[in-house]
Coordinates of C-alpha atoms (C1' of nucleotides) in Angstrom, one line a residue:
Chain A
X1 CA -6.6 -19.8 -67.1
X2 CA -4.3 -22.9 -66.1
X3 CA -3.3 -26.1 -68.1
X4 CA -4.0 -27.3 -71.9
X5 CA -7.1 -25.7 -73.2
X6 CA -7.1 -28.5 -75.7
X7 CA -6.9 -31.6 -73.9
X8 CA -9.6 -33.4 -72.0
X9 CA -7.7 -33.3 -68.6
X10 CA -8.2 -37.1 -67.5
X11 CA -8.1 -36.1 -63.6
X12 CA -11.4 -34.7 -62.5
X13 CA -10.3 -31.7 -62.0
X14 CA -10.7 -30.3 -58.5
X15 CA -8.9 -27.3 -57.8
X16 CA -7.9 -27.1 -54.2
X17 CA -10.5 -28.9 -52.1
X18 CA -9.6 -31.1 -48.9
X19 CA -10.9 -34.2 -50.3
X20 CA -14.9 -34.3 -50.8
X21 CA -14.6 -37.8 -49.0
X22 CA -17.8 -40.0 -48.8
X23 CA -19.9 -38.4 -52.0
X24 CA -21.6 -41.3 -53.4
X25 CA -21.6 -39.4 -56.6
X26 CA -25.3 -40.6 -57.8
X27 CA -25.0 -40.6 -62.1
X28 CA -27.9 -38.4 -62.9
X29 CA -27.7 -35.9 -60.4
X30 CA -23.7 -35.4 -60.1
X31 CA -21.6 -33.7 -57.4
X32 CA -22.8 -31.4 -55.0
X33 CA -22.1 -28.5 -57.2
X34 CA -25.2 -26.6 -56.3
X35 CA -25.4 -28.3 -52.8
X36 CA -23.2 -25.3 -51.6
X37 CA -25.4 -22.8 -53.4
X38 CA -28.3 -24.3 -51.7
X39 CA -26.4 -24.1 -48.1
X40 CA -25.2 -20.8 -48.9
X41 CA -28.7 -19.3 -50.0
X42 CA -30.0 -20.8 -46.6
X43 CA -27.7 -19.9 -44.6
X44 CA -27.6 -15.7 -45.6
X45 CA -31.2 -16.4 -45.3
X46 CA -31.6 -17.7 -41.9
X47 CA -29.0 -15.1 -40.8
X48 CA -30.9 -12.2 -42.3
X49 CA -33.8 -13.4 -40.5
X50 CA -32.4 -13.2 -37.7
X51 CA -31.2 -9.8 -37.9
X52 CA -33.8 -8.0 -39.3
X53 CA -36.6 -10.1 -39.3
X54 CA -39.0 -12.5 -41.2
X55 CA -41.5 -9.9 -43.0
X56 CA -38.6 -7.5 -43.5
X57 CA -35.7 -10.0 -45.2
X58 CA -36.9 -9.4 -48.8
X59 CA -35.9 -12.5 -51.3
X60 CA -33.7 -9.9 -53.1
X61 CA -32.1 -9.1 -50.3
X62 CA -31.1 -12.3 -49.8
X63 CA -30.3 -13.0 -53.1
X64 CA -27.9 -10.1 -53.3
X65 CA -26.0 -10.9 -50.2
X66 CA -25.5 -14.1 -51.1
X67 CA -24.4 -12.8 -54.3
X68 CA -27.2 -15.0 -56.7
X69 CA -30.1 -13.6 -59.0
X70 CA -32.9 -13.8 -57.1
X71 CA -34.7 -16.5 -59.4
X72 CA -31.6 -19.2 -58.0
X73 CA -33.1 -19.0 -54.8
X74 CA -36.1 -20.4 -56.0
X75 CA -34.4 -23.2 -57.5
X76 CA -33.8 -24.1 -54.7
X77 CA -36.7 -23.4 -52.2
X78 CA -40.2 -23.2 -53.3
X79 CA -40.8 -20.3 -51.2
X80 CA -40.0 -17.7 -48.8
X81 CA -41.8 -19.9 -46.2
X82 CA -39.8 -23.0 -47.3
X83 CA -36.7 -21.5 -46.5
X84 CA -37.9 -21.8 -42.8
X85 CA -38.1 -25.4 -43.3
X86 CA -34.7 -25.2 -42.6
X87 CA -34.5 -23.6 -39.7
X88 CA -37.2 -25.8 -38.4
X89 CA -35.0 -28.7 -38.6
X90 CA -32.1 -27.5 -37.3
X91 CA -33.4 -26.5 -34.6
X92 CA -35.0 -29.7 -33.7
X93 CA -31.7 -31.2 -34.1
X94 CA -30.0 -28.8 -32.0
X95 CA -32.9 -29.6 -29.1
X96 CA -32.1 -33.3 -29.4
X97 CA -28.6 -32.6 -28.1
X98 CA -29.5 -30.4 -25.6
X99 CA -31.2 -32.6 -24.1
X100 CA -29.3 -35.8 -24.7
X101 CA -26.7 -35.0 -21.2
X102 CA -30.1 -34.9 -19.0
X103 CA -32.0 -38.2 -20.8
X104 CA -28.5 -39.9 -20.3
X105 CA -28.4 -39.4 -16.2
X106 CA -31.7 -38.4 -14.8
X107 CA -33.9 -40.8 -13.5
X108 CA -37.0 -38.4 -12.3
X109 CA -39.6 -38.1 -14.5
X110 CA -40.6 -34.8 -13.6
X111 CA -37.2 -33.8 -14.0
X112 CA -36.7 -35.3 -17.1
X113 CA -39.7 -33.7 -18.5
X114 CA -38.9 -30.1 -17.1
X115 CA -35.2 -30.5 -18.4
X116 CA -36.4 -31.1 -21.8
X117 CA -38.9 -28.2 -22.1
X118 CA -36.6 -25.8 -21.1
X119 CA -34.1 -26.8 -23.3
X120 CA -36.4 -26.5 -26.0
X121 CA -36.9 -23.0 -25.2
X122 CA -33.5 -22.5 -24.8
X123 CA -32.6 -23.9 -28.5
X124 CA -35.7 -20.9 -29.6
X125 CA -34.8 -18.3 -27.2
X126 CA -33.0 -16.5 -29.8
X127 CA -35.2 -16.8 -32.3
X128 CA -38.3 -15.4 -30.5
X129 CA -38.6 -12.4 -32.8
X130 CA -38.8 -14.4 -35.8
X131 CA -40.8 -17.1 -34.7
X132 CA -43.5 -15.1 -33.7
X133 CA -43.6 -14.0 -37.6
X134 CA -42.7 -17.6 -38.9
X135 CA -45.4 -19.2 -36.9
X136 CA -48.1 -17.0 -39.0
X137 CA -47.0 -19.8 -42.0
X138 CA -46.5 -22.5 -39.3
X139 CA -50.5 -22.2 -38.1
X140 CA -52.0 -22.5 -41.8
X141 CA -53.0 -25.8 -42.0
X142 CA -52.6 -26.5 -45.8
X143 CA -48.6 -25.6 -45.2
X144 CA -46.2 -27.3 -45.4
X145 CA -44.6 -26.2 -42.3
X146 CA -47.6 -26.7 -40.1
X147 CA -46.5 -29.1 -37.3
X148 CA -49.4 -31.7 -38.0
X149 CA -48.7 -31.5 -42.2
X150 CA -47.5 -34.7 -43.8
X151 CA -43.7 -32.3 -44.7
X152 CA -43.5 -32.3 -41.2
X153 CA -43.4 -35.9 -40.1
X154 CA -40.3 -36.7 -39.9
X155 CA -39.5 -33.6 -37.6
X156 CA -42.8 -34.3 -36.0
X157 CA -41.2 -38.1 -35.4
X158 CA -38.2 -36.7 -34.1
X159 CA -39.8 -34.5 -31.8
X160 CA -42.5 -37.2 -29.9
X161 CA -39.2 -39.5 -30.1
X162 CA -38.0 -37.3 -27.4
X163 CA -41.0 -37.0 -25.4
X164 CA -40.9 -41.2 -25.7
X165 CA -37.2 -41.3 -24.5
X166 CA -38.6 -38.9 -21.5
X167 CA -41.3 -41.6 -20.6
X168 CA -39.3 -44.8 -20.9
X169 CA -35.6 -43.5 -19.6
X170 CA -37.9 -42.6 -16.2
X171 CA -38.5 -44.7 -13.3
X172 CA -42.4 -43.7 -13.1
X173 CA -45.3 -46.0 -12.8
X174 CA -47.6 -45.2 -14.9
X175 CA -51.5 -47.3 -16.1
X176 CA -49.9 -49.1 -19.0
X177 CA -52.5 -47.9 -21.7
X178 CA -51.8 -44.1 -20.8
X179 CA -48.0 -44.7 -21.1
X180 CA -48.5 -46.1 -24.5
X181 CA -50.1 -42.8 -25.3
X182 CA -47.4 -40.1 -23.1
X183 CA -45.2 -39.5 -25.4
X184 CA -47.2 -38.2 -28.3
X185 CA -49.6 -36.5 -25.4
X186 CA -46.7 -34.8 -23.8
X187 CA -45.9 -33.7 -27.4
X188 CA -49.1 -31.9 -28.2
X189 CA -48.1 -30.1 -24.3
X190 CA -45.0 -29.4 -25.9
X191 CA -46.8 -27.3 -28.6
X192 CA -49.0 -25.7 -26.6
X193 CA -45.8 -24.6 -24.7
X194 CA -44.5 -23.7 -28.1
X195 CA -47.3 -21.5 -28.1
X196 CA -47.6 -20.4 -25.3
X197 CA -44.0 -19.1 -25.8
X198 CA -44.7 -17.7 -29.3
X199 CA -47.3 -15.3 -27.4
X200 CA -45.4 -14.7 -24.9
X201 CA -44.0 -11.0 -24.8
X202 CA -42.9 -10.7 -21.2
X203 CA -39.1 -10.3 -20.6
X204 CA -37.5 -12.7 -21.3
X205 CA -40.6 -14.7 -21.8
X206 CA -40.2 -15.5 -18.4
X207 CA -44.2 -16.3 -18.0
X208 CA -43.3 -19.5 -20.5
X209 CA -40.8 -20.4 -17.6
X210 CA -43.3 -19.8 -15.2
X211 CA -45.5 -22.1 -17.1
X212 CA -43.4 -24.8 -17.4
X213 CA -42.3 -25.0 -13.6
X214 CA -45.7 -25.0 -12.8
X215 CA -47.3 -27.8 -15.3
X216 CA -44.6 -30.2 -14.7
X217 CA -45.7 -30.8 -11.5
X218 CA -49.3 -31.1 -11.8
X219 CA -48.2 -33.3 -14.8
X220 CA -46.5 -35.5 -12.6
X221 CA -49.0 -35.6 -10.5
X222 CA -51.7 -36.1 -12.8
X223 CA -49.4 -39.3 -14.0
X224 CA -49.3 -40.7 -10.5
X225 CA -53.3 -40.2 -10.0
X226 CA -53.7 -42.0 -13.4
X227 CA -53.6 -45.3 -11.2
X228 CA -56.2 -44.0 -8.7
X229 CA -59.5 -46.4 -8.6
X230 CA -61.6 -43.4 -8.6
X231 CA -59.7 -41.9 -12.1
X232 CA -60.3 -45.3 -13.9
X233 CA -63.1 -44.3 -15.5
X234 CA -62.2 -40.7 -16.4
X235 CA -58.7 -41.5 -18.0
X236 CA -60.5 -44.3 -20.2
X237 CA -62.7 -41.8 -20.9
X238 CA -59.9 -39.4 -21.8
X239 CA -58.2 -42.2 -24.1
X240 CA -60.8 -43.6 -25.9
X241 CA -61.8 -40.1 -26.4
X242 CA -58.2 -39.4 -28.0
X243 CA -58.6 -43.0 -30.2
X244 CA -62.0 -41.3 -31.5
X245 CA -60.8 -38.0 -32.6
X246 CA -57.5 -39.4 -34.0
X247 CA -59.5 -41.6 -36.3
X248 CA -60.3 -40.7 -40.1
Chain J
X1 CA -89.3 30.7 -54.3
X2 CA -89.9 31.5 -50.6
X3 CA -88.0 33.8 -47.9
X4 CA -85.0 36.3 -48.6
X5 CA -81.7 35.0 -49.9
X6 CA -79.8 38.1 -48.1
X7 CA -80.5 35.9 -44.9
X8 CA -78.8 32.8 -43.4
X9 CA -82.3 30.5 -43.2
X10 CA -83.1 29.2 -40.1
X11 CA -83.9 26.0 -41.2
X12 CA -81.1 23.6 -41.6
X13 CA -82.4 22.7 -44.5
X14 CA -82.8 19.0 -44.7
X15 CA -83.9 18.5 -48.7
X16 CA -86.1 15.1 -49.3
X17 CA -85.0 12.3 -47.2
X18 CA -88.0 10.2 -45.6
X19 CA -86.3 11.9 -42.4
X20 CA -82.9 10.2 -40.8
X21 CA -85.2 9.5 -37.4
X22 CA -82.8 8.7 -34.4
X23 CA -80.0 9.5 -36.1
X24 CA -77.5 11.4 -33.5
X25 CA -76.0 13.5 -36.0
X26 CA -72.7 14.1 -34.0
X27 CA -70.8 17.2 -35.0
X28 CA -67.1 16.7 -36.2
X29 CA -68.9 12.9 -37.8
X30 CA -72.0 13.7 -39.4
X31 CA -74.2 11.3 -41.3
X32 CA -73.6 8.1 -42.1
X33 CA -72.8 9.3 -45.2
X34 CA -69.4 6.9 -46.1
X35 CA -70.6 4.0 -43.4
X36 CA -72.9 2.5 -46.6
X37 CA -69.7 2.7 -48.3
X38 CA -68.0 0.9 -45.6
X39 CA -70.6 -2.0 -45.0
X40 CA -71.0 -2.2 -49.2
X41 CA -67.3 -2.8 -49.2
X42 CA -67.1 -5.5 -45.8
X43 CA -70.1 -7.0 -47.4
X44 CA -68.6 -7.2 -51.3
X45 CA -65.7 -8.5 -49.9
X46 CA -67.0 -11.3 -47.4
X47 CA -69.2 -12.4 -50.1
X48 CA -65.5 -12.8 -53.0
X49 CA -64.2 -14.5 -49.9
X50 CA -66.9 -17.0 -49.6
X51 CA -67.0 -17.7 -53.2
X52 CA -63.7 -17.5 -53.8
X53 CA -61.5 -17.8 -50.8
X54 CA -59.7 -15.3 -49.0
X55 CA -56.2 -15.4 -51.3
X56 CA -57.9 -15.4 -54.0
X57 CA -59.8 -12.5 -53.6
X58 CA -58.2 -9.8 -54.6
X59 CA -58.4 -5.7 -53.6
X60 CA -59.0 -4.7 -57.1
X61 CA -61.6 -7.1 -57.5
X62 CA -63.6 -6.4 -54.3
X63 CA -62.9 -2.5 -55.3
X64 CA -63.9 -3.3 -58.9
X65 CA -67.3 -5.9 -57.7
X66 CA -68.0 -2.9 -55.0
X67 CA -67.8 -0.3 -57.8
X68 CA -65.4 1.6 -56.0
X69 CA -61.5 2.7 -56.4
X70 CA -59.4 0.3 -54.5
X71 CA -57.9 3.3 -52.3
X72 CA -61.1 3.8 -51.2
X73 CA -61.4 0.6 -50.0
X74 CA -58.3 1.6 -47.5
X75 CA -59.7 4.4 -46.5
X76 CA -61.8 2.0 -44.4
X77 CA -60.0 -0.7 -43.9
X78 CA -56.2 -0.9 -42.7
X79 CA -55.3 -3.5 -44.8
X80 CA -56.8 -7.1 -46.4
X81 CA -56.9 -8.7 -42.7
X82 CA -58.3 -5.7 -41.7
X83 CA -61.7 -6.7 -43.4
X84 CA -61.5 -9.8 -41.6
X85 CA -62.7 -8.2 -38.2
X86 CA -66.0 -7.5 -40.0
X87 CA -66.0 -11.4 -40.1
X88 CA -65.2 -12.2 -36.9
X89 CA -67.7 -9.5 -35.2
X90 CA -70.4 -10.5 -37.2
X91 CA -70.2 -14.2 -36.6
X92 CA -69.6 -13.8 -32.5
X93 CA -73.3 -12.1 -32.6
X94 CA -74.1 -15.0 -35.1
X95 CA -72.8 -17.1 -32.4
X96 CA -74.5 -15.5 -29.2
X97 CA -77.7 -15.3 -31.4
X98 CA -77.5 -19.1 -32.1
X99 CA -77.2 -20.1 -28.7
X100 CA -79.8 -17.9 -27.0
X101 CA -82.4 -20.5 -27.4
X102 CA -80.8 -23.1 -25.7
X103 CA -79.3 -21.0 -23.2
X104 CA -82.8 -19.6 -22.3
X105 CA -84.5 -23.1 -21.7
X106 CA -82.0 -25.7 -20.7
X107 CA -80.7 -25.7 -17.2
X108 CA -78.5 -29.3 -17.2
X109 CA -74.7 -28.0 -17.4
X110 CA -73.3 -30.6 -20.2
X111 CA -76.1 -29.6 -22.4
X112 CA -75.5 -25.9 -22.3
X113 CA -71.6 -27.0 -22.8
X114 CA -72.6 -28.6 -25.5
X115 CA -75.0 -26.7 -27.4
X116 CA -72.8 -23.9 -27.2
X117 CA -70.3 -25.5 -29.1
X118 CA -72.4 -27.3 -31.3
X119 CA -73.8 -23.9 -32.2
X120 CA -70.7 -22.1 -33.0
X121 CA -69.5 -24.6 -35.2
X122 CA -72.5 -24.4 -37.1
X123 CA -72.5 -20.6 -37.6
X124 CA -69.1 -21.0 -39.0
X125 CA -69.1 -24.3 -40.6
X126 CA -69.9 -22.2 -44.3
X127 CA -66.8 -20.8 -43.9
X128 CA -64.3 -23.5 -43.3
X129 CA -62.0 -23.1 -46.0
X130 CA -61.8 -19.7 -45.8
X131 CA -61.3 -20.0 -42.0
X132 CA -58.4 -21.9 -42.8
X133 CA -56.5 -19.2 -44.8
X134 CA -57.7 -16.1 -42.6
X135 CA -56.4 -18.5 -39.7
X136 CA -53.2 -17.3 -40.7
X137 CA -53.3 -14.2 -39.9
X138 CA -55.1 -14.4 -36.9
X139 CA -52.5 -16.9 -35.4
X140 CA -49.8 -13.8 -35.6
X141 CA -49.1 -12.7 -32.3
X142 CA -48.7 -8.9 -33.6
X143 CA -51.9 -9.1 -35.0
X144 CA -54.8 -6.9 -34.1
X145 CA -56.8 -10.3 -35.4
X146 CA -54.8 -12.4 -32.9
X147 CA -58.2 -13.4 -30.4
X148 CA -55.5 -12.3 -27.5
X149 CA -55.0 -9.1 -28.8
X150 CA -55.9 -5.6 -27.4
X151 CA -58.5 -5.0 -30.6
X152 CA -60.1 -8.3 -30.5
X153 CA -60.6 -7.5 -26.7
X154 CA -64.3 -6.4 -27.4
X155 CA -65.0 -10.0 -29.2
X156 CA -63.4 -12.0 -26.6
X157 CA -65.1 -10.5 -23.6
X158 CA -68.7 -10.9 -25.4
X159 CA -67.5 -14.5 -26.5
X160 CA -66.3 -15.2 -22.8
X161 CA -69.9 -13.7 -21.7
X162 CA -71.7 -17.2 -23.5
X163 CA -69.6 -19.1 -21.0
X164 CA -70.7 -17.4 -18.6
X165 CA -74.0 -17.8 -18.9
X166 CA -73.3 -21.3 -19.5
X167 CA -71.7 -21.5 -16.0
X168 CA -74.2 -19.5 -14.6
X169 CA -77.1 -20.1 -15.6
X170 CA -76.9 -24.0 -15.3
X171 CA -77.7 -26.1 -12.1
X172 CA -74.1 -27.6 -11.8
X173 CA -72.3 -27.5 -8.7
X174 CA -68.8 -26.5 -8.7
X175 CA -66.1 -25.4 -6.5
X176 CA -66.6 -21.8 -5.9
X177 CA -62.8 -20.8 -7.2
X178 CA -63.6 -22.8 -10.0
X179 CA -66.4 -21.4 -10.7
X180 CA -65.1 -18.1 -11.0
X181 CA -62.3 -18.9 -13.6
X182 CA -64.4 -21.6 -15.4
X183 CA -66.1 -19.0 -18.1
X184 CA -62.8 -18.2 -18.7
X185 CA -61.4 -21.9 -19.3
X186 CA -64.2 -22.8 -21.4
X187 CA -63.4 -20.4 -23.8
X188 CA -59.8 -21.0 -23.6
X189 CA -61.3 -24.7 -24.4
X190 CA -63.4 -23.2 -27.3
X191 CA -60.6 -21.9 -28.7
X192 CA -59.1 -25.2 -28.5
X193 CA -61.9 -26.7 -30.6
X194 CA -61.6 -23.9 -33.1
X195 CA -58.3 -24.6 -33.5
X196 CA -59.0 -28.3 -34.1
X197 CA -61.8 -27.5 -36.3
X198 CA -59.8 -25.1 -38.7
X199 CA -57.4 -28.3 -38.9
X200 CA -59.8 -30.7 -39.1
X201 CA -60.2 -31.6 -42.8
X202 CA -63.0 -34.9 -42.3
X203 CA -65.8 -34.6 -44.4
X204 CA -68.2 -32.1 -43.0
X205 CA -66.0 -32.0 -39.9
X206 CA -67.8 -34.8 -38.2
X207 CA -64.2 -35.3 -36.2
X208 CA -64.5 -31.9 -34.4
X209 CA -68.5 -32.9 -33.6
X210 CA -66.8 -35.9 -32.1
X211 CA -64.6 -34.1 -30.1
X212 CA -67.2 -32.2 -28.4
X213 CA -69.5 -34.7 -27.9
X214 CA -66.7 -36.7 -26.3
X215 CA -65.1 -33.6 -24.7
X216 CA -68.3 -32.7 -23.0
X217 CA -69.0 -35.3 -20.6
X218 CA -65.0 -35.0 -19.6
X219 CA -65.3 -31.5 -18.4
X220 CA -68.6 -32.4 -16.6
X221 CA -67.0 -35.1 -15.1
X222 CA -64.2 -33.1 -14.1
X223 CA -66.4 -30.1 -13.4
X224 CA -68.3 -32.4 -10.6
X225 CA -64.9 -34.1 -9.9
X226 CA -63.5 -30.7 -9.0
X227 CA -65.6 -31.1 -5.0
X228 CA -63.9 -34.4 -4.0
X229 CA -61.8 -34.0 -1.7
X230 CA -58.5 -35.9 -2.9
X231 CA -58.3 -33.6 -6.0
X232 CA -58.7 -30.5 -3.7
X233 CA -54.8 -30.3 -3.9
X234 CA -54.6 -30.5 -7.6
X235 CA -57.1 -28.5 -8.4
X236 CA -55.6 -25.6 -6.3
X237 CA -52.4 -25.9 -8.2
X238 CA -54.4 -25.6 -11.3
X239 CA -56.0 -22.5 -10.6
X240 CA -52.8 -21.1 -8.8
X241 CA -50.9 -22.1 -12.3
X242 CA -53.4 -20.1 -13.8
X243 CA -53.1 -16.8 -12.1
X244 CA -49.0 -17.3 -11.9
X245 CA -49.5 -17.6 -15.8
X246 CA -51.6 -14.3 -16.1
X247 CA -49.5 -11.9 -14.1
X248 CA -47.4 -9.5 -16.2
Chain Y
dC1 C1' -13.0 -31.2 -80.9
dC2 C1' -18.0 -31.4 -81.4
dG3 C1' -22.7 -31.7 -80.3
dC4 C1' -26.0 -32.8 -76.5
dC5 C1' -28.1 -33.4 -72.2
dT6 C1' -28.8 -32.1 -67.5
dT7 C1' -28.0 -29.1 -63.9
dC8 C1' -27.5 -24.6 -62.6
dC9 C1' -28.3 -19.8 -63.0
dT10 C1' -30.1 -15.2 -64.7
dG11 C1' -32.9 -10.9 -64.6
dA12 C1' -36.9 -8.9 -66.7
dA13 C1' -41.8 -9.2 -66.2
dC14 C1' -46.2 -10.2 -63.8
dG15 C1' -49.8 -9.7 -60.3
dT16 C1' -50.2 -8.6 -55.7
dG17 C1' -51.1 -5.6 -51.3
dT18 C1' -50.4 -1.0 -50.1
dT19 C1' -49.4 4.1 -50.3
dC20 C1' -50.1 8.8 -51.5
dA21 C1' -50.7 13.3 -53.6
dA22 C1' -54.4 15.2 -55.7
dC23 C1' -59.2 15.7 -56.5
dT24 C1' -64.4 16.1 -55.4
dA25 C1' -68.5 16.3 -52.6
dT26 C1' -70.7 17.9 -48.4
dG27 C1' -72.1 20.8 -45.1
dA28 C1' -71.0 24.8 -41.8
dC29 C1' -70.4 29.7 -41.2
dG30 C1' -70.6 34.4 -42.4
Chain N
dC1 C1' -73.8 33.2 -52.4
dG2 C1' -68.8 32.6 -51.2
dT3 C1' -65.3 30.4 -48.5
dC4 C1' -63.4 27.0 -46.1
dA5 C1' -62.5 22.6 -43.6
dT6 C1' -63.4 18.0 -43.5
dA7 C1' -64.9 13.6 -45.2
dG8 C1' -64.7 10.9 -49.0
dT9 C1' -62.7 9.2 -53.3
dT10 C1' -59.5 8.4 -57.1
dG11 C1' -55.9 5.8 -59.7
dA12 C1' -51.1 5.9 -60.7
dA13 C1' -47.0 4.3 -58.5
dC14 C1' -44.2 1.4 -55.3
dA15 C1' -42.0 -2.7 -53.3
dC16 C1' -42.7 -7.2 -52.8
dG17 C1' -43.0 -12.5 -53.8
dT18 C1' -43.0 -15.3 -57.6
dT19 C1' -42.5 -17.0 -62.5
dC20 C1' -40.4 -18.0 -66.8
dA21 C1' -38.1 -18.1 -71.2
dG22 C1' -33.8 -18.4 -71.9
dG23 C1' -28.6 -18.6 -71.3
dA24 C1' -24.2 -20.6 -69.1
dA25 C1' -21.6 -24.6 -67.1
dG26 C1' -20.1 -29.0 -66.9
dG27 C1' -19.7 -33.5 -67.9
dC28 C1' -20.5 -37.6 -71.6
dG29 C1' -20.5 -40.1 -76.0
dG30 C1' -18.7 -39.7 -80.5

DNA sequence: CCGCCTTCCTGAACGTGTTCAACTATGACG
DNA sequence: CGTCATAGTTGAACACGTTCAGGAAGGCGG
């Protein structure tokens, strides 16, 4: 034990730290004391994933390696499936930057588009194994997790944001009315890749490559047609379709 | 009493059933003597899931309602999901059975199309919010319930048979390539709607009737669109996409 | 120093899906 | 009838995700 066990000590006491810096320090809820219990439950959890898998990390394995009772973890995380949550939204951070470098100098839009879906595989690659088990909580649509829940949004945001910075950083023509629409429509591409991918058990999951080197194009193409005469008709026919659908 | 006991009888002695008829009696398997207990298990337990939803139900309590152990009930089934196949079999013949009629008399293309959708979602429709939760599992790659899996193979071919006939036996005119994959692609496209439909939470799911009756007259447009001659290219990367995708 | 509140944390206990060694019924064979 | 193998059946036991009543920790007002 260190200093006067009868005095108040008027300095807040903090041991050794480098300076917590910019805490706002909210009244009610107080340091983050349990913030680091929360990283470090996530983090052991995520890693154990990783290694052994979803369905075989149990929540008292990761409770013991990160050296908590196993009820703390669900002070912190609703779930089992919540503690993917996490992972979901690092990950679509970590996409973000890898493709920021490409969005920042290409000009193409096929190229842009290509760049970005193989750097969102990339960013999974690793996690193949595991995200064929997570997805099984990702497809149920009362989740939380699933991709279209209300949890989700802001990720969901986040993700068409990219699609939109695709669209508008490119030097494509495009009908007006379908470019309003790209970004969220290359999105919903972007999951079907994503599952696609998830199925995919070749090496490497080389077919999801395939895949994408072979849709961009016809993408792009499909883009360019969509100021054809002839295609009028159809693409307001695919459009108002999508208005219909998306309402209610 | 009749005949010596000393003696093996020469009858196989078959005691009072109102004879088995065309029963093939093989060797190793005789009777059906545990398939009652089989379907009065798959049918206890589809009926808890109806009434009570698939997480809800539990093993004891179909074991209990069937009056049966609950090993038992894995002496049949491989596990929970496992009784889900029962499910899906029985409403693909539901399915077939529904569209017969239609299929029989109707010879426009976008009204086979869409009768055939219209009819699946209607053999399904009671079980929407159980779909939902059984969903789950069937979205897990692994899965023997997956509809792209080796076990569901059986299903899928008879399911891919309805498109056939839709193709088939309708008056449309299509690109001959395209004809040959198009079964295929419309139940890729069914699977589609499914998917839409399991996530559609509208009342009565008049959003995924919507959806096909605006998603119909697309693919017939595009079906026709699929003989002009400036989409010729396109088309052919399509279909080349497609068989790129398949391999390995 | 003392209560007192909120946040954080604990581990036993519950209900679940699933397994398994043991038991019973059934029919075939001699 | 006796024997034996196989199909069918049992229920206790296991490991898991999750819950919950309660305890510790750390500040705050007196």
């Amino acid at each position: 034990m260190r200093s006067v066990p009868t005095t108040p000590a008027p300095e807040p006491a903090e041991p050794a730290e480098p300076a917590p810096a910019a805490e706002p320090r909210v009244p009610g809820r107080s340091r983050a004391r349990g913030e680091q219990t929360r990283q470090l439950i996530l983090d052991t959890a995520l890693r154990l994933f990783r290694e052994r898998g979803f369905a075989e990390t149990t929540m008292r394995a990761i409770a013991k390696e990160a050296g908590v009772a196993v009820g703390n973890a669900y002070y912190y995380f609703d779930s089992k499936e919540h503690l993917i949550q996490g992972f979901y939204d690092r990950n679509q951070a970590a996409h973000a930057a890898a493709a920021a470098p490409l969005l920042a100098s290409e000009k193409d839009f096929a190229a842009r588009l290509r760049g970005v879906l193989h750097a969102g595989i990339d960013v999974n690659a690793p996690y193949h194994a595991f995200a064929a088990t997570f997805f099984k909580s990702a497809a149920e649509p009362t989740s939380p997790l699933s991709p279209f829940s209300a949890e989700s949004s802001p990720a969901r945001e986040a993700a068409i944001a990219i699609f939109r910075d695709v669209v508008e950083g490119s030097s494509v023509k495009v009908d007006p009315e379908l470019r309003r629409e790209l970004p969220e429509l290359l999105w919903l591409g972007w999951m079907g890749v994503v599952l696609f991918w998830v199925y995919d058990r070749s090496p490497g999951q080389r077919r999801t490559r395939r895949l994408i080197d072979g849709a961009v194009p016809l993408v792009d193409r499909l883009v360019h047609l969509s100021r054809l005469r002839v295609l009028r008709p159809a693409l307001r026919q695919v459009l108002s379709l999508l208005e219909l659908v998306k309402a209610d």
